[in-house]
Protein backbone atom coordinates (compact mmCIF):
# COMPACT_ATOMS: atom_id res chain seq x y z
CA UNK A 1 0.00 0.00 0.00
CA UNK A 2 1.37 3.46 -0.84
CA UNK A 3 2.47 5.63 2.11
CA UNK A 4 1.69 8.82 0.19
CA UNK A 5 -1.14 9.31 -2.31
CA UNK A 6 -1.58 12.67 -3.98
CA UNK A 7 -4.40 13.13 -6.47
CA UNK A 8 -5.06 16.21 -8.57
CA UNK A 9 -3.37 18.53 -6.11
CA UNK A 10 -4.04 22.19 -6.86
CA UNK A 11 -2.70 25.25 -5.04
CA UNK A 12 -2.70 28.94 -5.90
CA UNK A 13 -1.15 31.96 -4.22
CA UNK A 14 -3.47 34.82 -5.16
CA UNK A 15 -3.56 34.75 -8.97
CA UNK A 16 -0.45 32.59 -9.21
CA UNK A 17 -1.07 28.88 -9.88
CA UNK A 18 1.83 27.21 -8.06
CA UNK A 19 0.54 23.63 -8.40
CA UNK A 20 -1.90 23.02 -11.21
CA UNK A 21 -2.60 19.29 -11.25
CA UNK A 22 -0.16 16.98 -9.49
CA UNK A 23 -0.79 13.28 -8.82
CA UNK A 24 1.65 10.60 -7.61
CA UNK A 25 2.01 7.79 -5.10
CA UNK A 26 5.03 6.88 -2.98
CA UNK A 27 5.59 3.29 -1.86
CA UNK A 28 7.02 2.38 1.54
CA UNK A 29 10.82 2.12 1.56
CA UNK A 30 11.54 3.91 -1.70
CA UNK A 31 13.51 7.06 -2.43
CA UNK A 32 11.03 9.07 -4.46
CA UNK A 33 12.33 12.12 -6.30
CA UNK A 34 10.44 15.26 -7.19
CA UNK A 35 12.50 16.86 -9.93
CA UNK A 36 11.91 20.13 -11.72
CA UNK A 37 13.26 23.62 -12.35
CA UNK A 38 12.99 26.52 -9.89
CA UNK A 39 9.40 27.61 -9.44
CA UNK A 40 7.93 24.35 -10.81
CA UNK A 41 5.83 23.84 -7.67
CA UNK A 42 7.93 21.19 -5.92
CA UNK A 43 8.17 22.83 -2.51
CA UNK A 44 4.49 23.78 -2.50
CA UNK A 45 3.62 20.15 -3.31
CA UNK A 46 5.63 18.69 -0.44
CA UNK A 47 4.46 21.40 1.96
CA UNK A 48 0.87 20.31 1.25
CA UNK A 49 1.92 16.68 1.87
CA UNK A 50 3.50 17.71 5.20
CA UNK A 51 0.41 19.67 6.25
CA UNK A 52 2.38 22.95 6.30
CA UNK A 53 0.19 24.38 3.54
CA UNK A 54 -3.45 23.77 2.73
CA UNK A 55 -4.24 22.63 -0.80
CA UNK A 56 -7.07 24.36 -2.68
CA UNK A 57 -8.08 21.21 -4.50
CA UNK A 58 -7.34 17.49 -4.84
CA UNK A 59 -6.95 14.74 -2.27
CA UNK A 60 -3.98 13.79 -0.11
CA UNK A 61 -3.36 10.75 2.03
CA UNK A 62 -0.14 10.39 4.02
CA UNK A 63 0.27 7.22 6.12
CA UNK A 64 -3.50 6.93 5.84
CA UNK A 65 -3.97 10.42 7.35
CA UNK A 66 -5.27 13.63 5.79
CA UNK A 67 -2.64 16.39 6.14
CA UNK A 68 -5.43 19.00 6.26
CA UNK A 69 -6.89 17.56 9.46
CA UNK A 70 -4.20 15.40 11.05
CA UNK A 71 -1.24 17.78 11.11
CA UNK A 72 -0.26 17.01 14.70
CA UNK A 73 -0.21 13.26 14.18
CA UNK A 74 1.66 13.66 10.89
CA UNK A 75 4.30 15.84 12.51
CA UNK A 76 5.17 12.87 14.72
CA UNK A 77 5.52 10.49 11.79
CA UNK A 78 6.90 12.61 8.92
CA UNK A 79 10.36 14.16 9.31
CA UNK A 80 10.88 17.39 7.43
CA UNK A 81 14.16 18.95 6.39
CA UNK A 82 13.25 22.46 5.44
CA UNK A 83 14.92 24.36 2.63
CA UNK A 84 17.54 26.73 4.12
CA UNK A 85 16.86 25.82 7.73
CA UNK A 86 18.93 27.84 10.20
CA UNK A 87 19.50 27.40 13.91
CA UNK A 88 20.70 29.89 16.53
CA UNK A 89 24.46 30.42 16.08
CA UNK A 90 25.44 29.37 19.58
CA UNK A 91 23.26 26.27 19.86
CA UNK A 92 25.49 23.19 20.01
CA UNK A 93 24.83 20.12 17.86
CA UNK A 94 24.01 17.90 20.86
CA UNK A 95 21.73 20.57 22.35
CA UNK A 96 19.83 21.00 19.10
CA UNK A 97 19.19 17.27 18.91
CA UNK A 98 18.09 17.06 22.57
CA UNK A 99 15.75 20.03 22.06
CA UNK A 100 14.16 18.59 18.92
CA UNK A 101 13.92 15.10 20.53
CA UNK A 102 11.71 16.57 23.22
CA UNK A 103 9.02 17.33 20.60
CA UNK A 104 8.48 13.67 19.74
CA UNK A 105 6.73 10.66 21.27
CA UNK A 106 9.37 8.20 20.09
CA UNK A 107 12.65 10.09 19.72
CA UNK A 108 15.60 8.38 18.03
CA UNK A 109 18.74 7.52 19.97
CA UNK A 110 20.67 10.77 19.44
CA UNK A 111 24.08 9.09 19.88
CA UNK A 112 23.25 6.66 17.09
CA UNK A 113 21.93 9.45 14.91
CA UNK A 114 25.11 11.49 15.37
CA UNK A 115 27.07 8.40 14.45
CA UNK A 116 24.93 7.70 11.35
CA UNK A 117 25.40 11.28 10.16
CA UNK A 118 29.11 11.49 10.99
CA UNK A 119 28.62 14.24 13.59
CA UNK A 120 29.81 12.46 16.74
CA UNK A 121 32.90 14.68 17.03
CA UNK A 122 30.78 17.83 16.54
CA UNK A 123 28.40 17.10 19.45
CA UNK A 124 29.72 20.10 21.41
CA UNK A 125 30.30 22.37 18.40
CA UNK A 126 28.20 25.52 18.04
CA UNK A 127 26.00 25.71 14.92
CA UNK A 128 27.87 28.67 13.43
CA UNK A 129 31.21 26.81 13.65
CA UNK A 130 29.95 23.94 11.49
CA UNK A 131 30.89 23.72 7.80
CA UNK A 132 28.11 23.94 5.20
CA UNK A 133 28.15 20.15 4.81
CA UNK A 134 27.97 19.63 8.59
CA UNK A 135 25.06 22.08 8.92
CA UNK A 136 23.28 20.18 6.18
CA UNK A 137 23.91 16.86 7.94
CA UNK A 138 22.57 18.33 11.17
CA UNK A 139 19.41 19.43 9.37
CA UNK A 140 18.97 15.85 8.14
CA UNK A 141 19.58 14.57 11.69
CA UNK A 142 16.86 16.93 12.95
CA UNK A 143 14.48 15.59 10.31
CA UNK A 144 15.15 12.07 11.62
CA UNK A 145 15.17 12.74 15.35
CA UNK A 146 11.51 11.78 15.81
CA UNK A 147 12.09 8.30 14.22
CA UNK A 148 9.85 9.21 11.28
CA UNK A 149 8.44 6.69 8.81
CA UNK A 150 8.83 9.24 6.00
CA UNK A 151 11.56 11.88 5.62
CA UNK A 152 11.05 14.78 3.21
CA UNK A 153 14.35 16.33 2.16
CA UNK A 154 14.07 19.58 0.18
CA UNK A 155 17.05 20.73 -1.91
CA UNK A 156 19.35 19.04 0.55
CA UNK A 157 22.61 19.51 -1.35
CA UNK A 158 22.12 23.03 -2.72
CA UNK A 159 25.21 25.10 -1.91
CA UNK A 160 27.41 22.11 -1.03
CA UNK A 161 30.72 21.37 -2.74
CA UNK A 162 30.85 18.21 -4.89
CA UNK A 163 32.48 16.05 -2.19
CA UNK A 164 30.04 17.14 0.53
CA UNK A 165 27.22 16.51 -1.95
CA UNK A 166 28.40 12.95 -2.61
CA UNK A 167 28.81 12.31 1.13
CA UNK A 168 25.24 13.52 1.66
CA UNK A 169 23.99 11.14 -1.03
CA UNK A 170 25.61 8.22 0.81
CA UNK A 171 23.78 9.37 3.92
CA UNK A 172 20.42 9.45 2.22
CA UNK A 173 20.98 5.85 1.14
CA UNK A 174 21.91 4.95 4.72
CA UNK A 175 18.66 6.57 5.92
CA UNK A 176 16.65 4.51 3.46
CA UNK A 177 18.49 1.37 4.58
CA UNK A 178 17.16 2.12 8.07
CA UNK A 179 13.66 1.62 6.63
CA UNK A 180 12.68 5.28 6.21
CA UNK A 181 10.78 6.24 3.04
CA UNK A 182 12.50 9.27 1.53
CA UNK A 183 10.90 12.01 -0.59
CA UNK A 184 13.68 14.01 -2.18
CA UNK A 185 12.98 17.39 -3.76
CA UNK A 186 15.71 18.42 -6.14
CA UNK A 187 16.59 20.34 -9.24
CA UNK A 188 19.85 18.41 -9.68
CA UNK A 189 19.58 15.80 -12.38
CA UNK A 190 22.65 13.90 -11.18
CA UNK A 191 21.25 13.69 -7.66
CA UNK A 192 17.92 12.32 -8.89
CA UNK A 193 19.61 9.83 -11.19
CA UNK A 194 21.98 8.57 -8.52
CA UNK A 195 19.54 8.28 -5.59
CA UNK A 196 15.95 7.86 -6.68
CA UNK A 197 14.05 4.63 -7.27
CA UNK A 198 11.38 6.65 -9.08
CA UNK A 199 11.10 10.28 -10.10
CA UNK A 200 8.15 12.57 -10.74
CA UNK A 201 9.24 15.24 -13.22
CA UNK A 202 7.31 18.43 -12.46
CA UNK A 203 7.16 21.45 -14.72
CA UNK A 204 4.92 24.54 -14.31
CA UNK A 205 2.78 22.89 -11.66
CA UNK A 206 2.12 19.65 -13.55
CA UNK A 207 3.62 16.16 -13.57
CA UNK A 208 5.10 15.51 -16.99
CA UNK A 209 6.36 11.97 -16.27
CA UNK A 210 6.79 9.47 -13.45
CA UNK A 211 9.21 6.60 -13.87
CA UNK A 212 12.51 5.09 -12.75
CA UNK A 213 15.57 7.10 -13.91
CA UNK A 214 16.30 4.41 -16.52
CA UNK A 215 12.62 4.32 -17.54
CA UNK A 216 12.59 8.08 -18.14
CA UNK A 217 15.64 7.76 -20.37
CA UNK A 218 14.02 4.78 -22.17
CA UNK A 219 10.95 6.91 -22.86
CA UNK A 220 13.06 8.98 -25.23
CA UNK A 221 14.53 5.89 -26.87
CA UNK A 222 18.00 4.38 -26.70
CA UNK A 223 19.70 6.89 -28.95
CA UNK A 224 23.43 7.46 -28.91
CA UNK A 225 25.56 10.27 -30.28
CA UNK A 226 28.86 9.36 -31.92
CA UNK A 227 31.45 12.11 -32.47
CA UNK A 228 34.72 11.75 -34.32
CA UNK A 229 37.18 13.50 -36.65
CA UNK A 230 37.52 11.47 -39.86
CA UNK A 231 41.09 11.03 -41.17
CA UNK A 232 39.80 11.42 -44.78
CA UNK A 233 36.67 12.85 -46.42
CA UNK A 234 33.53 10.80 -45.80
CA UNK A 235 30.48 10.57 -48.10
CA UNK A 236 27.78 11.94 -45.79
CA UNK A 237 24.94 10.65 -47.97
CA UNK A 238 26.27 7.09 -47.64
CA UNK A 239 26.73 7.57 -43.89
CA UNK A 240 23.15 8.84 -43.54
CA UNK A 241 21.85 5.86 -45.49
CA UNK A 242 23.33 3.31 -43.05
CA UNK A 243 20.86 1.28 -40.99
CA UNK A 244 20.48 2.64 -37.41
CA UNK A 245 21.79 6.09 -38.40
CA UNK A 246 19.19 8.80 -37.82
CA UNK A 247 21.11 12.00 -38.42
CA UNK A 248 24.60 13.18 -39.45
CA UNK A 249 25.87 16.68 -38.78
CA UNK A 250 29.19 18.31 -39.51
CA UNK A 251 30.62 20.57 -36.78
CA UNK A 252 33.84 21.98 -38.28
CA UNK A 253 36.20 19.03 -38.72
CA UNK A 254 34.02 16.84 -36.49
CA UNK A 255 31.14 14.59 -37.56
CA UNK A 256 28.28 13.95 -35.15
CA UNK A 257 26.17 10.88 -35.90
CA UNK A 258 22.95 10.28 -33.99
CA UNK A 259 21.75 6.73 -34.17
CA UNK A 260 20.05 3.81 -32.47
CA UNK A 261 21.75 1.52 -29.93
CA UNK A 262 23.75 -0.47 -32.52
CA UNK A 263 24.81 2.51 -34.64
CA UNK A 264 28.39 2.48 -33.30
CA UNK A 265 29.18 -0.92 -34.86
CA UNK A 266 27.54 0.08 -38.14
CA UNK A 267 29.44 3.37 -38.34
CA UNK A 268 32.86 1.96 -37.38
CA UNK A 269 32.55 -0.90 -39.92
CA UNK A 270 31.57 1.61 -42.60
CA UNK A 271 34.63 3.75 -41.79
CA UNK A 272 36.92 0.69 -41.77
CA UNK A 273 35.59 -0.42 -45.20
CA UNK A 274 36.44 3.07 -46.52
CA UNK A 275 39.85 3.10 -44.78
CA UNK A 276 38.94 6.12 -42.69
CA UNK A 277 40.16 6.40 -39.10
CA UNK A 278 37.87 7.91 -36.45
CA UNK A 279 40.01 10.32 -34.40
CA UNK A 280 38.86 11.64 -30.98
CA UNK A 281 35.98 9.12 -31.02
CA UNK A 282 33.39 9.73 -28.32
CA UNK A 283 30.03 8.06 -27.74
CA UNK A 284 27.35 9.62 -25.53
CA UNK A 285 24.25 7.70 -24.44
CA UNK A 286 21.05 9.62 -23.83
CA UNK A 287 20.85 10.51 -20.15
CA UNK A 288 18.31 12.01 -17.77
CA UNK A 289 19.24 15.51 -19.00
CA UNK A 290 18.18 14.54 -22.53
CA UNK A 291 15.01 12.96 -21.12
CA UNK A 292 14.16 16.19 -19.30
CA UNK A 293 14.62 18.24 -22.47
CA UNK A 294 12.49 15.76 -24.44
CA UNK A 295 9.74 15.83 -21.79
CA UNK A 296 9.59 19.55 -21.11
CA UNK A 297 11.13 21.12 -24.20
CA UNK A 298 13.82 22.90 -22.16
CA UNK A 299 16.95 22.33 -20.12
CA UNK A 300 16.77 21.97 -16.35
CA UNK A 301 19.46 24.48 -15.29
N1 LIG B 1 4.16 32.18 -0.49
C1 LIG B 1 4.07 32.41 -1.80
N2 LIG B 1 3.38 33.43 -2.29
C2 LIG B 1 3.27 33.67 -3.61
N3 LIG B 1 3.85 32.90 -4.55
C3 LIG B 1 4.56 31.85 -4.13
C4 LIG B 1 4.73 31.54 -2.75
N4 LIG B 1 5.50 30.43 -2.64
C5 LIG B 1 5.80 30.06 -3.91
N5 LIG B 1 5.25 30.91 -4.79
C6 LIG B 1 5.32 30.81 -6.27
O1 LIG B 1 4.73 29.59 -6.66
C7 LIG B 1 5.50 28.94 -7.67
C8 LIG B 1 5.95 27.57 -7.19
O2 LIG B 1 6.87 27.74 -6.12
P1 LIG B 1 7.58 26.53 -5.36
O3 LIG B 1 8.46 27.10 -4.30
O4 LIG B 1 6.58 25.53 -4.97
O5 LIG B 1 8.44 25.93 -6.55
P2 LIG B 1 9.73 25.01 -6.47
O6 LIG B 1 9.62 24.09 -7.64
O7 LIG B 1 9.88 24.39 -5.15
O8 LIG B 1 10.87 26.03 -6.75
P3 LIG B 1 12.24 26.27 -5.92
O9 LIG B 1 13.13 25.16 -6.32
O10 LIG B 1 12.68 27.59 -6.46
O11 LIG B 1 11.85 26.29 -4.48
C9 LIG B 1 6.64 29.89 -7.99
O12 LIG B 1 6.28 30.65 -9.10
C10 LIG B 1 6.75 30.76 -6.75
O13 LIG B 1 7.24 32.02 -7.10
Coordinates of C-alpha atoms and ligand atoms in Angstrom, one line a residue:
X1 CA 0.0 0.0 0.0
X2 CA 1.4 3.5 -0.8
X3 CA 2.5 5.6 2.1
X4 CA 1.7 8.8 0.2
X5 CA -1.1 9.3 -2.3
X6 CA -1.6 12.7 -4.0
X7 CA -4.4 13.1 -6.5
X8 CA -5.1 16.2 -8.6
X9 CA -3.4 18.5 -6.1
X10 CA -4.0 22.2 -6.9
X11 CA -2.7 25.2 -5.0
X12 CA -2.7 28.9 -5.9
X13 CA -1.1 32.0 -4.2
X14 CA -3.5 34.8 -5.2
X15 CA -3.6 34.8 -9.0
X16 CA -0.5 32.6 -9.2
X17 CA -1.1 28.9 -9.9
X18 CA 1.8 27.2 -8.1
X19 CA 0.5 23.6 -8.4
X20 CA -1.9 23.0 -11.2
X21 CA -2.6 19.3 -11.3
X22 CA -0.2 17.0 -9.5
X23 CA -0.8 13.3 -8.8
X24 CA 1.7 10.6 -7.6
X25 CA 2.0 7.8 -5.1
X26 CA 5.0 6.9 -3.0
X27 CA 5.6 3.3 -1.9
X28 CA 7.0 2.4 1.5
X29 CA 10.8 2.1 1.6
X30 CA 11.5 3.9 -1.7
X31 CA 13.5 7.1 -2.4
X32 CA 11.0 9.1 -4.5
X33 CA 12.3 12.1 -6.3
X34 CA 10.4 15.3 -7.2
X35 CA 12.5 16.9 -9.9
X36 CA 11.9 20.1 -11.7
X37 CA 13.3 23.6 -12.4
X38 CA 13.0 26.5 -9.9
X39 CA 9.4 27.6 -9.4
X40 CA 7.9 24.3 -10.8
X41 CA 5.8 23.8 -7.7
X42 CA 7.9 21.2 -5.9
X43 CA 8.2 22.8 -2.5
X44 CA 4.5 23.8 -2.5
X45 CA 3.6 20.2 -3.3
X46 CA 5.6 18.7 -0.4
X47 CA 4.5 21.4 2.0
X48 CA 0.9 20.3 1.2
X49 CA 1.9 16.7 1.9
X50 CA 3.5 17.7 5.2
X51 CA 0.4 19.7 6.3
X52 CA 2.4 23.0 6.3
X53 CA 0.2 24.4 3.5
X54 CA -3.4 23.8 2.7
X55 CA -4.2 22.6 -0.8
X56 CA -7.1 24.4 -2.7
X57 CA -8.1 21.2 -4.5
X58 CA -7.3 17.5 -4.8
X59 CA -6.9 14.7 -2.3
X60 CA -4.0 13.8 -0.1
X61 CA -3.4 10.8 2.0
X62 CA -0.1 10.4 4.0
X63 CA 0.3 7.2 6.1
X64 CA -3.5 6.9 5.8
X65 CA -4.0 10.4 7.3
X66 CA -5.3 13.6 5.8
X67 CA -2.6 16.4 6.1
X68 CA -5.4 19.0 6.3
X69 CA -6.9 17.6 9.5
X70 CA -4.2 15.4 11.0
X71 CA -1.2 17.8 11.1
X72 CA -0.3 17.0 14.7
X73 CA -0.2 13.3 14.2
X74 CA 1.7 13.7 10.9
X75 CA 4.3 15.8 12.5
X76 CA 5.2 12.9 14.7
X77 CA 5.5 10.5 11.8
X78 CA 6.9 12.6 8.9
X79 CA 10.4 14.2 9.3
X80 CA 10.9 17.4 7.4
X81 CA 14.2 18.9 6.4
X82 CA 13.2 22.5 5.4
X83 CA 14.9 24.4 2.6
X84 CA 17.5 26.7 4.1
X85 CA 16.9 25.8 7.7
X86 CA 18.9 27.8 10.2
X87 CA 19.5 27.4 13.9
X88 CA 20.7 29.9 16.5
X89 CA 24.5 30.4 16.1
X90 CA 25.4 29.4 19.6
X91 CA 23.3 26.3 19.9
X92 CA 25.5 23.2 20.0
X93 CA 24.8 20.1 17.9
X94 CA 24.0 17.9 20.9
X95 CA 21.7 20.6 22.4
X96 CA 19.8 21.0 19.1
X97 CA 19.2 17.3 18.9
X98 CA 18.1 17.1 22.6
X99 CA 15.7 20.0 22.1
X100 CA 14.2 18.6 18.9
X101 CA 13.9 15.1 20.5
X102 CA 11.7 16.6 23.2
X103 CA 9.0 17.3 20.6
X104 CA 8.5 13.7 19.7
X105 CA 6.7 10.7 21.3
X106 CA 9.4 8.2 20.1
X107 CA 12.6 10.1 19.7
X108 CA 15.6 8.4 18.0
X109 CA 18.7 7.5 20.0
X110 CA 20.7 10.8 19.4
X111 CA 24.1 9.1 19.9
X112 CA 23.3 6.7 17.1
X113 CA 21.9 9.5 14.9
X114 CA 25.1 11.5 15.4
X115 CA 27.1 8.4 14.4
X116 CA 24.9 7.7 11.4
X117 CA 25.4 11.3 10.2
X118 CA 29.1 11.5 11.0
X119 CA 28.6 14.2 13.6
X120 CA 29.8 12.5 16.7
X121 CA 32.9 14.7 17.0
X122 CA 30.8 17.8 16.5
X123 CA 28.4 17.1 19.4
X124 CA 29.7 20.1 21.4
X125 CA 30.3 22.4 18.4
X126 CA 28.2 25.5 18.0
X127 CA 26.0 25.7 14.9
X128 CA 27.9 28.7 13.4
X129 CA 31.2 26.8 13.7
X130 CA 30.0 23.9 11.5
X131 CA 30.9 23.7 7.8
X132 CA 28.1 23.9 5.2
X133 CA 28.1 20.2 4.8
X134 CA 28.0 19.6 8.6
X135 CA 25.1 22.1 8.9
X136 CA 23.3 20.2 6.2
X137 CA 23.9 16.9 7.9
X138 CA 22.6 18.3 11.2
X139 CA 19.4 19.4 9.4
X140 CA 19.0 15.9 8.1
X141 CA 19.6 14.6 11.7
X142 CA 16.9 16.9 12.9
X143 CA 14.5 15.6 10.3
X144 CA 15.2 12.1 11.6
X145 CA 15.2 12.7 15.3
X146 CA 11.5 11.8 15.8
X147 CA 12.1 8.3 14.2
X148 CA 9.8 9.2 11.3
X149 CA 8.4 6.7 8.8
X150 CA 8.8 9.2 6.0
X151 CA 11.6 11.9 5.6
X152 CA 11.0 14.8 3.2
X153 CA 14.4 16.3 2.2
X154 CA 14.1 19.6 0.2
X155 CA 17.1 20.7 -1.9
X156 CA 19.4 19.0 0.5
X157 CA 22.6 19.5 -1.3
X158 CA 22.1 23.0 -2.7
X159 CA 25.2 25.1 -1.9
X160 CA 27.4 22.1 -1.0
X161 CA 30.7 21.4 -2.7
X162 CA 30.9 18.2 -4.9
X163 CA 32.5 16.1 -2.2
X164 CA 30.0 17.1 0.5
X165 CA 27.2 16.5 -2.0
X166 CA 28.4 13.0 -2.6
X167 CA 28.8 12.3 1.1
X168 CA 25.2 13.5 1.7
X169 CA 24.0 11.1 -1.0
X170 CA 25.6 8.2 0.8
X171 CA 23.8 9.4 3.9
X172 CA 20.4 9.4 2.2
X173 CA 21.0 5.8 1.1
X174 CA 21.9 4.9 4.7
X175 CA 18.7 6.6 5.9
X176 CA 16.6 4.5 3.5
X177 CA 18.5 1.4 4.6
X178 CA 17.2 2.1 8.1
X179 CA 13.7 1.6 6.6
X180 CA 12.7 5.3 6.2
X181 CA 10.8 6.2 3.0
X182 CA 12.5 9.3 1.5
X183 CA 10.9 12.0 -0.6
X184 CA 13.7 14.0 -2.2
X185 CA 13.0 17.4 -3.8
X186 CA 15.7 18.4 -6.1
X187 CA 16.6 20.3 -9.2
X188 CA 19.9 18.4 -9.7
X189 CA 19.6 15.8 -12.4
X190 CA 22.7 13.9 -11.2
X191 CA 21.3 13.7 -7.7
X192 CA 17.9 12.3 -8.9
X193 CA 19.6 9.8 -11.2
X194 CA 22.0 8.6 -8.5
X195 CA 19.5 8.3 -5.6
X196 CA 15.9 7.9 -6.7
X197 CA 14.1 4.6 -7.3
X198 CA 11.4 6.6 -9.1
X199 CA 11.1 10.3 -10.1
X200 CA 8.2 12.6 -10.7
X201 CA 9.2 15.2 -13.2
X202 CA 7.3 18.4 -12.5
X203 CA 7.2 21.5 -14.7
X204 CA 4.9 24.5 -14.3
X205 CA 2.8 22.9 -11.7
X206 CA 2.1 19.7 -13.5
X207 CA 3.6 16.2 -13.6
X208 CA 5.1 15.5 -17.0
X209 CA 6.4 12.0 -16.3
X210 CA 6.8 9.5 -13.4
X211 CA 9.2 6.6 -13.9
X212 CA 12.5 5.1 -12.8
X213 CA 15.6 7.1 -13.9
X214 CA 16.3 4.4 -16.5
X215 CA 12.6 4.3 -17.5
X216 CA 12.6 8.1 -18.1
X217 CA 15.6 7.8 -20.4
X218 CA 14.0 4.8 -22.2
X219 CA 10.9 6.9 -22.9
X220 CA 13.1 9.0 -25.2
X221 CA 14.5 5.9 -26.9
X222 CA 18.0 4.4 -26.7
X223 CA 19.7 6.9 -29.0
X224 CA 23.4 7.5 -28.9
X225 CA 25.6 10.3 -30.3
X226 CA 28.9 9.4 -31.9
X227 CA 31.4 12.1 -32.5
X228 CA 34.7 11.7 -34.3
X229 CA 37.2 13.5 -36.6
X230 CA 37.5 11.5 -39.9
X231 CA 41.1 11.0 -41.2
X232 CA 39.8 11.4 -44.8
X233 CA 36.7 12.9 -46.4
X234 CA 33.5 10.8 -45.8
X235 CA 30.5 10.6 -48.1
X236 CA 27.8 11.9 -45.8
X237 CA 24.9 10.6 -48.0
X238 CA 26.3 7.1 -47.6
X239 CA 26.7 7.6 -43.9
X240 CA 23.1 8.8 -43.5
X241 CA 21.8 5.9 -45.5
X242 CA 23.3 3.3 -43.1
X243 CA 20.9 1.3 -41.0
X244 CA 20.5 2.6 -37.4
X245 CA 21.8 6.1 -38.4
X246 CA 19.2 8.8 -37.8
X247 CA 21.1 12.0 -38.4
X248 CA 24.6 13.2 -39.4
X249 CA 25.9 16.7 -38.8
X250 CA 29.2 18.3 -39.5
X251 CA 30.6 20.6 -36.8
X252 CA 33.8 22.0 -38.3
X253 CA 36.2 19.0 -38.7
X254 CA 34.0 16.8 -36.5
X255 CA 31.1 14.6 -37.6
X256 CA 28.3 13.9 -35.2
X257 CA 26.2 10.9 -35.9
X258 CA 22.9 10.3 -34.0
X259 CA 21.7 6.7 -34.2
X260 CA 20.0 3.8 -32.5
X261 CA 21.7 1.5 -29.9
X262 CA 23.8 -0.5 -32.5
X263 CA 24.8 2.5 -34.6
X264 CA 28.4 2.5 -33.3
X265 CA 29.2 -0.9 -34.9
X266 CA 27.5 0.1 -38.1
X267 CA 29.4 3.4 -38.3
X268 CA 32.9 2.0 -37.4
X269 CA 32.6 -0.9 -39.9
X270 CA 31.6 1.6 -42.6
X271 CA 34.6 3.7 -41.8
X272 CA 36.9 0.7 -41.8
X273 CA 35.6 -0.4 -45.2
X274 CA 36.4 3.1 -46.5
X275 CA 39.8 3.1 -44.8
X276 CA 38.9 6.1 -42.7
X277 CA 40.2 6.4 -39.1
X278 CA 37.9 7.9 -36.5
X279 CA 40.0 10.3 -34.4
X280 CA 38.9 11.6 -31.0
X281 CA 36.0 9.1 -31.0
X282 CA 33.4 9.7 -28.3
X283 CA 30.0 8.1 -27.7
X284 CA 27.4 9.6 -25.5
X285 CA 24.3 7.7 -24.4
X286 CA 21.1 9.6 -23.8
X287 CA 20.8 10.5 -20.1
X288 CA 18.3 12.0 -17.8
X289 CA 19.2 15.5 -19.0
X290 CA 18.2 14.5 -22.5
X291 CA 15.0 13.0 -21.1
X292 CA 14.2 16.2 -19.3
X293 CA 14.6 18.2 -22.5
X294 CA 12.5 15.8 -24.4
X295 CA 9.7 15.8 -21.8
X296 CA 9.6 19.6 -21.1
X297 CA 11.1 21.1 -24.2
X298 CA 13.8 22.9 -22.2
X299 CA 16.9 22.3 -20.1
X300 CA 16.8 22.0 -16.3
X301 CA 19.5 24.5 -15.3
Ligands
LIG1 N1 4.2 32.2 -0.5 C1 4.1 32.4 -1.8 N2 3.4 33.4 -2.3 C2 3.3 33.7 -3.6 N3 3.8 32.9 -4.6 C3 4.6 31.9 -4.1 C4 4.7 31.5 -2.7 N4 5.5 30.4 -2.6 C5 5.8 30.1 -3.9 N5 5.2 30.9 -4.8 C6 5.3 30.8 -6.3 O1 4.7 29.6 -6.7 C7 5.5 28.9 -7.7 C8 5.9 27.6 -7.2 O2 6.9 27.7 -6.1 P1 7.6 26.5 -5.4 O3 8.5 27.1 -4.3 O4 6.6 25.5 -5.0 O5 8.4 25.9 -6.5 P2 9.7 25.0 -6.5 O6 9.6 24.1 -7.6 O7 9.9 24.4 -5.2 O8 10.9 26.0 -6.7 P3 12.2 26.3 -5.9 O9 13.1 25.2 -6.3 O10 12.7 27.6 -6.5 O11 11.9 26.3 -4.5 C9 6.6 29.9 -8.0 O12 6.3 30.6 -9.1 C10 6.8 30.8 -6.7 O13 7.2 32.0 -7.1

